[in-house]
């Protein structure tokens, strides 16, 4: 079923072999509620705890491909969620720093990573809008929730030459890539509409 899912993603335009190998390798059904296990290798999003979702595999693959990962890059992930995207990044040999603001999900996923042998560099309970300044700058940043605007903290924590992939918008989001070209300049590209749960900011 994983091979069939990877083949479907190829047909939808995914070409990065590292990403496709990760999709073939990772048991997505283990990241989901048992009532959805039978549907785990469909190209669909499904509900998880705390009113969040596990993203559609195509979305995971598309965002990861946009990152253009190389081995041992430091990657900041905003929105750990089920941990499936984290696992894909790890399989692509990234050094992953992942932030989750829903305590229920943070606890559940942290235990799951230990059980499964997934080893992010850091798993943090906190506000993704703030990023992780103490470990910046990052080679890559990926945001897995819909942001009404691009958090300035994330742009500032990107290395020169680094890439930020973020869905931007309210009801529907435009997948957006920012490449930092200098200390003060960024190149922006847009890649069509997607639908994500909202990126929530801690107002305290």
Short mmCIF file of C-alpha atoms in Angstrom, two decimals:
data_model
loop_
_atom_site.label_atom_id
_atom_site.label_comp_id
_atom_site.label_asym_id
_atom_site.label_seq_id
_atom_site.Cartn_x
_atom_site.Cartn_y
_atom_site.Cartn_z
CA UNK A 1 0.00 0.00 0.00
CA UNK A 2 2.90 2.35 0.72
CA UNK A 3 4.36 1.59 -2.70
CA UNK A 4 0.99 2.33 -4.30
CA UNK A 5 0.77 5.62 -2.42
CA UNK A 6 4.29 6.59 -3.54
CA UNK A 7 3.37 5.72 -7.13
CA UNK A 8 0.26 7.92 -6.88
CA UNK A 9 2.46 10.79 -5.69
CA UNK A 10 4.76 10.26 -8.68
CA UNK A 11 1.70 10.50 -10.94
CA UNK A 12 0.79 13.77 -9.17
CA UNK A 13 4.22 15.22 -9.95
CA UNK A 14 6.46 14.42 -6.95
CA UNK A 15 9.96 13.65 -8.23
CA UNK A 16 12.31 13.88 -5.19
CA UNK A 17 13.54 10.31 -4.64
CA UNK A 18 14.37 10.95 -0.96
CA UNK A 19 10.79 12.05 -0.32
CA UNK A 20 9.29 9.12 -2.22
CA UNK A 21 11.56 6.66 -0.38
CA UNK A 22 10.38 8.15 2.94
CA UNK A 23 6.72 7.71 1.93
CA UNK A 24 7.45 4.08 1.02
CA UNK A 25 9.26 3.49 4.29
CA UNK A 26 7.11 5.16 6.96
CA UNK A 27 4.10 3.27 8.44
CA UNK A 28 1.56 6.13 8.21
CA UNK A 29 -1.18 4.00 9.82
CA UNK A 30 0.72 4.08 13.14
CA UNK A 31 0.46 7.89 13.23
CA UNK A 32 -3.35 7.77 13.03
CA UNK A 33 -6.30 6.93 15.23
CA UNK A 34 -6.97 3.18 14.93
CA UNK A 35 -10.45 3.85 13.50
CA UNK A 36 -8.81 5.37 10.40
CA UNK A 37 -6.02 2.78 10.00
CA UNK A 38 -7.69 1.09 7.05
CA UNK A 39 -7.60 4.39 5.15
CA UNK A 40 -4.01 5.33 6.04
CA UNK A 41 -2.58 4.94 2.54
CA UNK A 42 -5.24 6.96 0.78
CA UNK A 43 -4.09 10.40 -0.32
CA UNK A 44 -6.32 12.14 2.21
CA UNK A 45 -6.05 14.14 5.43
CA UNK A 46 -7.65 12.65 8.58
CA UNK A 47 -8.52 13.97 12.06
CA UNK A 48 -6.12 13.44 14.95
CA UNK A 49 -6.23 14.60 18.59
CA UNK A 50 -6.84 18.23 19.67
CA UNK A 51 -8.99 19.04 16.61
CA UNK A 52 -5.95 18.83 14.33
CA UNK A 53 -5.31 16.73 11.22
CA UNK A 54 -2.65 14.49 9.73
CA UNK A 55 -1.94 16.14 6.38
CA UNK A 56 -2.69 14.57 3.02
CA UNK A 57 0.42 12.61 1.89
CA UNK A 58 0.63 14.69 -1.30
CA UNK A 59 0.80 17.87 0.81
CA UNK A 60 3.53 16.38 3.02
CA UNK A 61 5.51 15.30 -0.04
CA UNK A 62 4.97 18.62 -1.85
CA UNK A 63 6.14 20.73 1.10
CA UNK A 64 9.13 18.47 1.72
CA UNK A 65 10.13 18.56 -1.96
CA UNK A 66 10.02 22.39 -1.92
CA UNK A 67 12.55 22.38 0.94
CA UNK A 68 15.20 20.76 -1.32
CA UNK A 69 16.73 18.93 1.64
CA UNK A 70 20.33 17.80 1.86
CA UNK A 71 21.73 15.52 4.57
CA UNK A 72 22.33 17.01 8.03
CA UNK A 73 20.52 20.28 7.36
CA UNK A 74 19.02 21.94 10.45
CA UNK A 75 15.27 22.07 9.86
CA UNK A 76 12.73 23.88 12.04
CA UNK A 77 9.24 22.38 11.83
CA UNK A 78 6.31 24.47 13.09
CA UNK A 79 3.46 22.13 14.04
CA UNK A 80 4.58 18.63 15.03
CA UNK A 81 1.01 17.31 14.88
CA UNK A 82 0.91 13.53 14.49
CA UNK A 83 4.67 13.44 13.82
CA UNK A 84 4.29 12.05 10.28
CA UNK A 85 5.86 15.09 8.60
CA UNK A 86 8.64 14.98 11.23
CA UNK A 87 9.30 11.33 10.34
CA UNK A 88 9.51 12.21 6.63
CA UNK A 89 12.06 14.95 7.39
CA UNK A 90 14.10 12.55 9.53
CA UNK A 91 14.06 9.89 6.78
CA UNK A 92 15.46 12.58 4.48
CA UNK A 93 18.34 12.81 6.98
CA UNK A 94 17.48 16.25 8.33
CA UNK A 95 18.30 17.37 11.87
CA UNK A 96 14.78 18.31 12.99
CA UNK A 97 13.74 20.84 15.64
CA UNK A 98 9.95 20.57 15.96
CA UNK A 99 7.48 22.79 17.86
CA UNK A 100 3.89 21.92 18.87
CA UNK A 101 1.55 24.26 20.77
CA UNK A 102 -1.19 21.70 21.59
CA UNK A 103 -0.10 20.06 24.87
CA UNK A 104 -2.14 16.90 24.25
CA UNK A 105 -0.45 16.36 20.89
CA UNK A 106 3.00 17.31 22.21
CA UNK A 107 2.82 14.68 24.97
CA UNK A 108 1.36 11.98 22.72
CA UNK A 109 3.80 12.53 19.87
CA UNK A 110 6.86 12.82 22.13
CA UNK A 111 6.07 9.38 23.59
CA UNK A 112 5.39 7.99 20.12
CA UNK A 113 8.78 9.18 18.81
CA UNK A 114 10.54 7.40 21.68
CA UNK A 115 8.57 4.20 21.08
CA UNK A 116 9.25 4.24 17.31
CA UNK A 117 12.90 5.28 17.55
CA UNK A 118 12.45 8.62 15.78
CA UNK A 119 14.98 11.10 17.15
CA UNK A 120 14.40 14.77 16.42
CA UNK A 121 17.15 17.04 17.77
CA UNK A 122 14.48 18.81 19.86
CA UNK A 123 10.75 18.36 20.42
CA UNK A 124 9.37 21.54 21.95
CA UNK A 125 6.05 22.56 23.49
CA UNK A 126 5.67 26.20 22.53
CA UNK A 127 4.52 28.94 20.17
CA UNK A 128 5.58 28.33 16.59
CA UNK A 129 5.10 32.02 15.73
CA UNK A 130 8.22 32.75 17.78
CA UNK A 131 10.28 30.02 16.14
CA UNK A 132 13.37 28.87 18.02
CA UNK A 133 15.85 31.77 18.16
CA UNK A 134 18.30 29.96 20.45
CA UNK A 135 18.96 27.30 17.78
CA UNK A 136 18.81 29.58 14.74
CA UNK A 137 19.71 30.22 12.01
CA UNK A 138 18.13 27.26 10.22
CA UNK A 139 18.86 25.85 6.76
CA UNK A 140 15.17 25.16 6.26
CA UNK A 141 11.86 26.02 7.99
CA UNK A 142 8.57 24.25 7.30
CA UNK A 143 5.18 25.37 8.64
CA UNK A 144 2.40 22.76 8.68
CA UNK A 145 -0.53 25.04 9.57
CA UNK A 146 -2.19 27.92 7.72
CA UNK A 147 -0.71 31.29 8.68
CA UNK A 148 -2.69 34.48 8.03
CA UNK A 149 0.67 36.17 7.49
CA UNK A 150 4.31 35.13 7.53
CA UNK A 151 5.76 35.42 11.07
CA UNK A 152 8.71 37.83 10.92
CA UNK A 153 10.52 35.75 13.56
CA UNK A 154 10.66 32.80 11.16
CA UNK A 155 12.09 34.88 8.32
CA UNK A 156 14.75 36.27 10.67
CA UNK A 157 15.75 32.74 11.77
CA UNK A 158 16.53 31.58 8.23
CA UNK A 159 20.12 31.31 6.99
CA UNK A 160 21.13 33.21 3.88
CA UNK A 161 20.34 30.74 1.11
CA UNK A 162 17.78 29.06 3.39
CA UNK A 163 14.22 28.14 2.41
CA UNK A 164 10.96 28.69 4.32
CA UNK A 165 7.88 26.77 3.13
CA UNK A 166 4.61 28.09 4.58
CA UNK A 167 0.91 27.99 3.64
CA UNK A 168 -0.39 31.59 3.83
CA UNK A 169 -4.03 32.65 4.03
CA UNK A 170 -7.24 32.36 6.04
CA UNK A 171 -9.99 30.00 4.74
CA UNK A 172 -7.67 28.61 2.10
CA UNK A 173 -3.91 28.99 1.89
CA UNK A 174 -1.38 29.58 -0.89
CA UNK A 175 1.70 27.40 -0.52
CA UNK A 176 4.52 29.93 -0.41
CA UNK A 177 8.29 29.58 -0.59
CA UNK A 178 10.67 32.23 0.71
CA UNK A 179 14.36 31.97 -0.15
CA UNK A 180 16.66 34.26 1.83
CA UNK A 181 18.96 35.85 -0.74
CA UNK A 182 20.76 38.31 1.59
CA UNK A 183 20.58 39.73 5.11
CA UNK A 184 17.52 41.82 4.21
CA UNK A 185 16.16 40.30 0.99
CA UNK A 186 13.94 37.31 0.23
CA UNK A 187 12.71 35.78 -3.00
CA UNK A 188 9.06 34.67 -2.90
CA UNK A 189 7.33 32.00 -5.00
CA UNK A 190 3.73 30.73 -4.81
CA UNK A 191 2.53 27.20 -5.59
CA UNK A 192 -1.27 27.06 -5.58
CA UNK A 193 -4.05 26.50 -3.04
CA UNK A 194 -4.04 24.12 -0.07
CA UNK A 195 -6.17 23.78 3.05
CA UNK A 196 -4.64 23.57 6.56
CA UNK A 197 -5.76 23.96 10.16
CA UNK A 198 -4.88 27.50 11.36
CA UNK A 199 -1.52 28.44 12.82
CA UNK A 200 -2.38 29.79 16.28
CA UNK A 201 -0.39 32.51 18.01
CA UNK A 202 0.06 32.74 21.77
CA UNK A 203 -1.09 36.27 22.57
CA UNK A 204 0.30 36.23 26.12
#
